[in-house]
């Protein structure tokens, strides 16, 4: 998945992956993490997700990273916010209120940029990447998060041969292979959602579940 793929999706407004409301699974499972209200939350491949608004409404500070500057500008415009903008080696930073969104490559972030992130919320990043890039992602952004960081990872499980991603299928064995070295990983919910996803049904997918993992960075 080259960056041009995602730039084209945003420029042509083909963003069926964008939800018009926060994900209910976030509200269900986030409180159990026991995070302080002011904790900073890393949201990779954030787009203009309303999940970030939900997190901010709970008092959290949000650090997002997104390839598409169009998506980031739309996020702030839709909130009526005028962000300040500055450049660093990791990308162009847009900051306003509780939000700092970096237009850049999630793989290029460093431990210094992520050092004060007490939490991570990945609903759309892991499943947006093909296998080789998932391995790179786990070895860069996830590995650079600080000890004690905790959060949620949400994936999809379906027969990959039945549909070309994205979103891609990422099963429990792969999650373990990607993260077990650095993270304690526990599945907290797995739910059959095929009847709620007519696009998958139309593509001939015969089984579809979403899985929610609670993760904690090893010290």
CSV table of C-alpha atoms in Angstrom, one decimal, residues 2-217:
chain,number,residue,atom,x,y,z
A,2,UNK,CA,1.9,3.0,-1.3
A,3,UNK,CA,1.1,6.5,0.2
A,4,UNK,CA,-0.5,7.5,-3.1
A,5,UNK,CA,-3.2,4.9,-2.5
A,6,UNK,CA,-4.4,6.7,0.6
A,7,UNK,CA,-3.9,10.2,-0.9
A,8,UNK,CA,-6.1,9.2,-3.8
A,9,UNK,CA,-8.8,7.8,-1.5
A,10,UNK,CA,-9.0,11.1,0.5
A,11,UNK,CA,-8.8,13.3,-2.6
A,12,UNK,CA,-11.6,11.4,-4.3
A,13,UNK,CA,-13.6,11.2,-1.0
A,14,UNK,CA,-13.6,7.4,-1.2
A,15,UNK,CA,-13.5,7.1,2.6
A,16,UNK,CA,-16.0,4.4,3.4
A,17,UNK,CA,-13.7,3.4,6.3
A,18,UNK,CA,-14.5,6.7,8.0
A,19,UNK,CA,-17.3,6.4,10.6
A,20,UNK,CA,-19.8,9.1,11.3
A,21,UNK,CA,-19.8,8.3,15.1
A,22,UNK,CA,-17.3,7.0,17.6
A,23,UNK,CA,-16.8,3.2,17.6
A,24,UNK,CA,-19.0,1.7,20.3
A,25,UNK,CA,-16.3,-0.8,21.2
A,26,UNK,CA,-14.1,2.1,22.3
A,27,UNK,CA,-16.7,3.3,24.8
A,28,UNK,CA,-17.1,-0.3,26.0
A,29,UNK,CA,-13.5,-1.2,26.7
A,30,UNK,CA,-11.6,2.0,27.2
A,31,UNK,CA,-12.7,2.8,30.8
A,32,UNK,CA,-11.2,-0.5,32.0
A,33,UNK,CA,-7.7,0.7,31.1
A,34,UNK,CA,-7.9,3.1,34.1
A,35,UNK,CA,-6.0,5.9,32.5
A,36,UNK,CA,-5.7,9.4,34.0
A,37,UNK,CA,-7.9,11.9,32.3
A,38,UNK,CA,-5.0,14.0,31.0
A,39,UNK,CA,-3.1,11.0,29.6
A,40,UNK,CA,-1.8,11.4,26.1
A,41,UNK,CA,-3.1,8.8,23.6
A,42,UNK,CA,-1.4,7.9,20.4
A,43,UNK,CA,-3.8,7.3,17.4
A,44,UNK,CA,-1.9,5.9,14.4
A,45,UNK,CA,-3.3,6.4,10.9
A,46,UNK,CA,-5.9,8.6,12.5
A,47,UNK,CA,-7.6,10.1,9.5
A,48,UNK,CA,-10.3,12.4,10.8
A,49,UNK,CA,-11.7,9.8,13.1
A,50,UNK,CA,-14.4,10.9,15.6
A,51,UNK,CA,-12.8,8.4,18.1
A,52,UNK,CA,-10.3,11.2,18.7
A,53,UNK,CA,-13.1,13.5,19.7
A,54,UNK,CA,-14.5,10.9,22.1
A,55,UNK,CA,-11.0,10.5,23.7
A,56,UNK,CA,-10.6,14.3,24.0
A,57,UNK,CA,-14.1,14.6,25.6
A,58,UNK,CA,-12.8,12.3,28.4
A,59,UNK,CA,-9.9,14.7,29.0
A,60,UNK,CA,-7.2,13.0,27.1
A,61,UNK,CA,-4.7,14.7,24.9
A,62,UNK,CA,-4.5,13.1,21.4
A,63,UNK,CA,-1.4,12.6,19.3
A,64,UNK,CA,-2.4,11.3,15.8
A,65,UNK,CA,-0.3,10.6,12.7
A,66,UNK,CA,-1.8,10.5,9.3
A,67,UNK,CA,-0.4,10.5,5.7
A,68,UNK,CA,-3.2,12.7,4.3
A,69,UNK,CA,-2.9,16.4,5.0
A,70,UNK,CA,-6.4,16.8,3.6
A,71,UNK,CA,-7.8,14.5,6.3
A,72,UNK,CA,-6.0,16.4,9.0
A,73,UNK,CA,-7.2,19.8,7.8
A,74,UNK,CA,-10.8,18.5,7.5
A,75,UNK,CA,-10.6,17.2,11.1
A,76,UNK,CA,-9.7,20.7,12.4
A,77,UNK,CA,-12.1,22.5,10.1
A,78,UNK,CA,-15.0,20.3,11.2
A,79,UNK,CA,-14.2,21.1,14.8
A,80,UNK,CA,-14.0,24.8,14.1
A,81,UNK,CA,-10.4,24.9,15.2
A,82,UNK,CA,-7.5,26.8,13.7
A,83,UNK,CA,-4.4,24.8,14.4
A,84,UNK,CA,-0.9,26.2,14.6
A,85,UNK,CA,1.5,24.4,12.3
A,86,UNK,CA,5.2,23.6,12.6
A,87,UNK,CA,7.6,21.3,10.9
A,88,UNK,CA,9.9,18.6,12.5
A,89,UNK,CA,11.8,15.7,11.2
A,90,UNK,CA,8.8,13.5,11.7
A,91,UNK,CA,6.4,15.6,9.7
A,92,UNK,CA,4.1,18.7,9.8
A,93,UNK,CA,2.4,19.1,13.2
A,94,UNK,CA,-1.1,20.6,13.4
A,95,UNK,CA,-2.0,21.6,17.0
A,96,UNK,CA,-5.1,23.0,18.5
A,97,UNK,CA,-6.9,22.3,21.8
A,98,UNK,CA,-6.2,18.7,22.9
A,99,UNK,CA,-5.2,17.6,19.5
A,100,UNK,CA,-1.7,17.3,17.8
A,101,UNK,CA,-1.9,15.6,14.5
A,102,UNK,CA,1.2,14.9,12.5
A,103,UNK,CA,1.1,14.7,8.7
A,104,UNK,CA,3.7,12.1,8.2
A,105,UNK,CA,4.7,8.5,8.2
A,106,UNK,CA,3.9,6.4,11.3
A,107,UNK,CA,6.9,4.3,10.6
A,108,UNK,CA,9.2,7.4,10.9
A,109,UNK,CA,8.1,8.4,14.3
A,110,UNK,CA,10.7,8.1,17.0
A,111,UNK,CA,10.8,7.2,20.7
A,112,UNK,CA,11.2,10.9,21.6
A,113,UNK,CA,8.0,11.9,19.8
A,114,UNK,CA,6.1,9.1,21.5
A,115,UNK,CA,7.8,9.4,24.9
A,116,UNK,CA,4.8,10.9,26.8
A,117,UNK,CA,2.1,8.7,25.3
A,118,UNK,CA,0.5,6.8,28.1
A,119,UNK,CA,-1.9,5.0,25.8
A,120,UNK,CA,-2.4,3.8,22.2
A,121,UNK,CA,-5.6,3.3,20.3
A,122,UNK,CA,-5.3,1.4,17.1
A,123,UNK,CA,-8.7,0.8,15.3
A,124,UNK,CA,-7.7,1.4,11.7
A,125,UNK,CA,-3.9,1.1,11.3
A,126,UNK,CA,-3.0,-2.5,11.8
A,127,UNK,CA,-5.8,-3.7,9.5
A,128,UNK,CA,-4.9,-1.0,6.9
A,129,UNK,CA,-1.5,-2.6,6.2
A,130,UNK,CA,-0.5,-5.7,4.2
A,131,UNK,CA,1.6,-8.3,6.0
A,132,UNK,CA,5.1,-6.9,5.3
A,133,UNK,CA,4.1,-3.4,6.4
A,134,UNK,CA,2.4,-4.8,9.5
A,135,UNK,CA,5.7,-6.2,10.5
A,136,UNK,CA,7.5,-2.9,9.9
A,137,UNK,CA,4.8,-1.1,11.8
A,138,UNK,CA,5.1,-3.3,14.8
A,139,UNK,CA,8.9,-2.9,14.8
A,140,UNK,CA,8.8,0.9,14.6
A,141,UNK,CA,5.8,2.8,16.0
A,142,UNK,CA,4.7,0.1,18.4
A,143,UNK,CA,8.2,-0.7,19.6
A,144,UNK,CA,9.0,3.0,20.2
A,145,UNK,CA,6.0,3.5,22.6
A,146,UNK,CA,7.3,3.8,26.2
A,147,UNK,CA,7.2,1.1,28.9
A,148,UNK,CA,3.9,1.2,30.8
A,149,UNK,CA,1.9,2.4,27.8
A,150,UNK,CA,-1.4,0.6,27.5
A,151,UNK,CA,-4.4,0.7,25.2
A,152,UNK,CA,-6.6,-1.1,22.7
A,153,UNK,CA,-6.0,-2.8,19.4
A,154,UNK,CA,-9.0,-3.6,17.2
A,155,UNK,CA,-8.7,-6.0,14.3
A,156,UNK,CA,-10.8,-7.9,11.8
A,157,UNK,CA,-10.8,-11.6,11.2
A,158,UNK,CA,-12.1,-13.2,8.0
A,159,UNK,CA,-10.9,-15.6,5.3
A,160,UNK,CA,-8.3,-13.4,3.6
A,161,UNK,CA,-8.6,-15.4,0.3
A,162,UNK,CA,-12.2,-14.2,0.0
A,163,UNK,CA,-11.5,-10.5,-0.1
A,164,UNK,CA,-8.6,-8.3,-1.0
A,165,UNK,CA,-7.8,-5.7,1.6
A,166,UNK,CA,-7.7,-3.1,3.0
A,167,UNK,CA,-9.0,-3.7,5.5
A,168,UNK,CA,-7.0,-6.8,5.9
A,169,UNK,CA,-7.6,-9.8,8.2
A,170,UNK,CA,-5.3,-9.9,11.2
A,171,UNK,CA,-5.9,-13.0,13.4
A,172,UNK,CA,-4.8,-13.7,17.0
A,173,UNK,CA,-1.8,-15.7,16.0
A,174,UNK,CA,-0.5,-12.8,13.9
A,175,UNK,CA,-1.1,-10.3,16.7
A,176,UNK,CA,0.9,-12.5,19.0
A,177,UNK,CA,3.7,-12.8,16.5
A,178,UNK,CA,3.9,-9.1,16.0
A,179,UNK,CA,3.5,-7.8,19.5
A,180,UNK,CA,4.3,-10.5,22.1
A,181,UNK,CA,8.0,-9.6,22.3
A,182,UNK,CA,7.2,-6.1,23.6
A,183,UNK,CA,3.6,-6.2,24.8
A,184,UNK,CA,1.3,-8.1,27.1
A,185,UNK,CA,-1.7,-8.8,24.8
A,186,UNK,CA,-5.1,-10.1,26.0
A,187,UNK,CA,-8.2,-10.5,23.8
A,188,UNK,CA,-11.2,-9.0,25.6
A,189,UNK,CA,-13.9,-9.4,23.0
A,190,UNK,CA,-14.5,-11.2,19.7
A,191,UNK,CA,-17.8,-10.5,18.0
A,192,UNK,CA,-19.4,-11.8,14.8
A,193,UNK,CA,-20.3,-8.7,12.6
A,194,UNK,CA,-20.9,-10.2,9.2
A,195,UNK,CA,-24.6,-9.3,9.1
A,196,UNK,CA,-23.7,-5.6,9.9
A,197,UNK,CA,-21.2,-5.4,7.0
A,198,UNK,CA,-23.1,-5.7,3.7
A,199,UNK,CA,-20.0,-4.7,1.7
A,200,UNK,CA,-18.2,-7.8,2.9
A,201,UNK,CA,-21.2,-10.0,2.2
A,202,UNK,CA,-21.4,-8.6,-1.3
A,203,UNK,CA,-17.8,-9.5,-1.8
A,204,UNK,CA,-18.5,-13.1,-0.9
A,205,UNK,CA,-17.0,-13.1,2.5
A,206,UNK,CA,-18.4,-16.0,4.5
A,207,UNK,CA,-17.3,-15.1,8.1
A,208,UNK,CA,-16.3,-11.8,9.7
A,209,UNK,CA,-15.5,-11.0,13.3
A,210,UNK,CA,-14.0,-8.0,15.1
A,211,UNK,CA,-11.5,-8.7,17.9
A,212,UNK,CA,-10.6,-6.3,20.7
A,213,UNK,CA,-7.2,-6.7,22.4
A,214,UNK,CA,-6.1,-4.9,25.6
A,215,UNK,CA,-2.3,-4.2,25.3
A,216,UNK,CA,0.3,-3.2,27.8
A,217,UNK,CA,3.9,-2.3,27.0
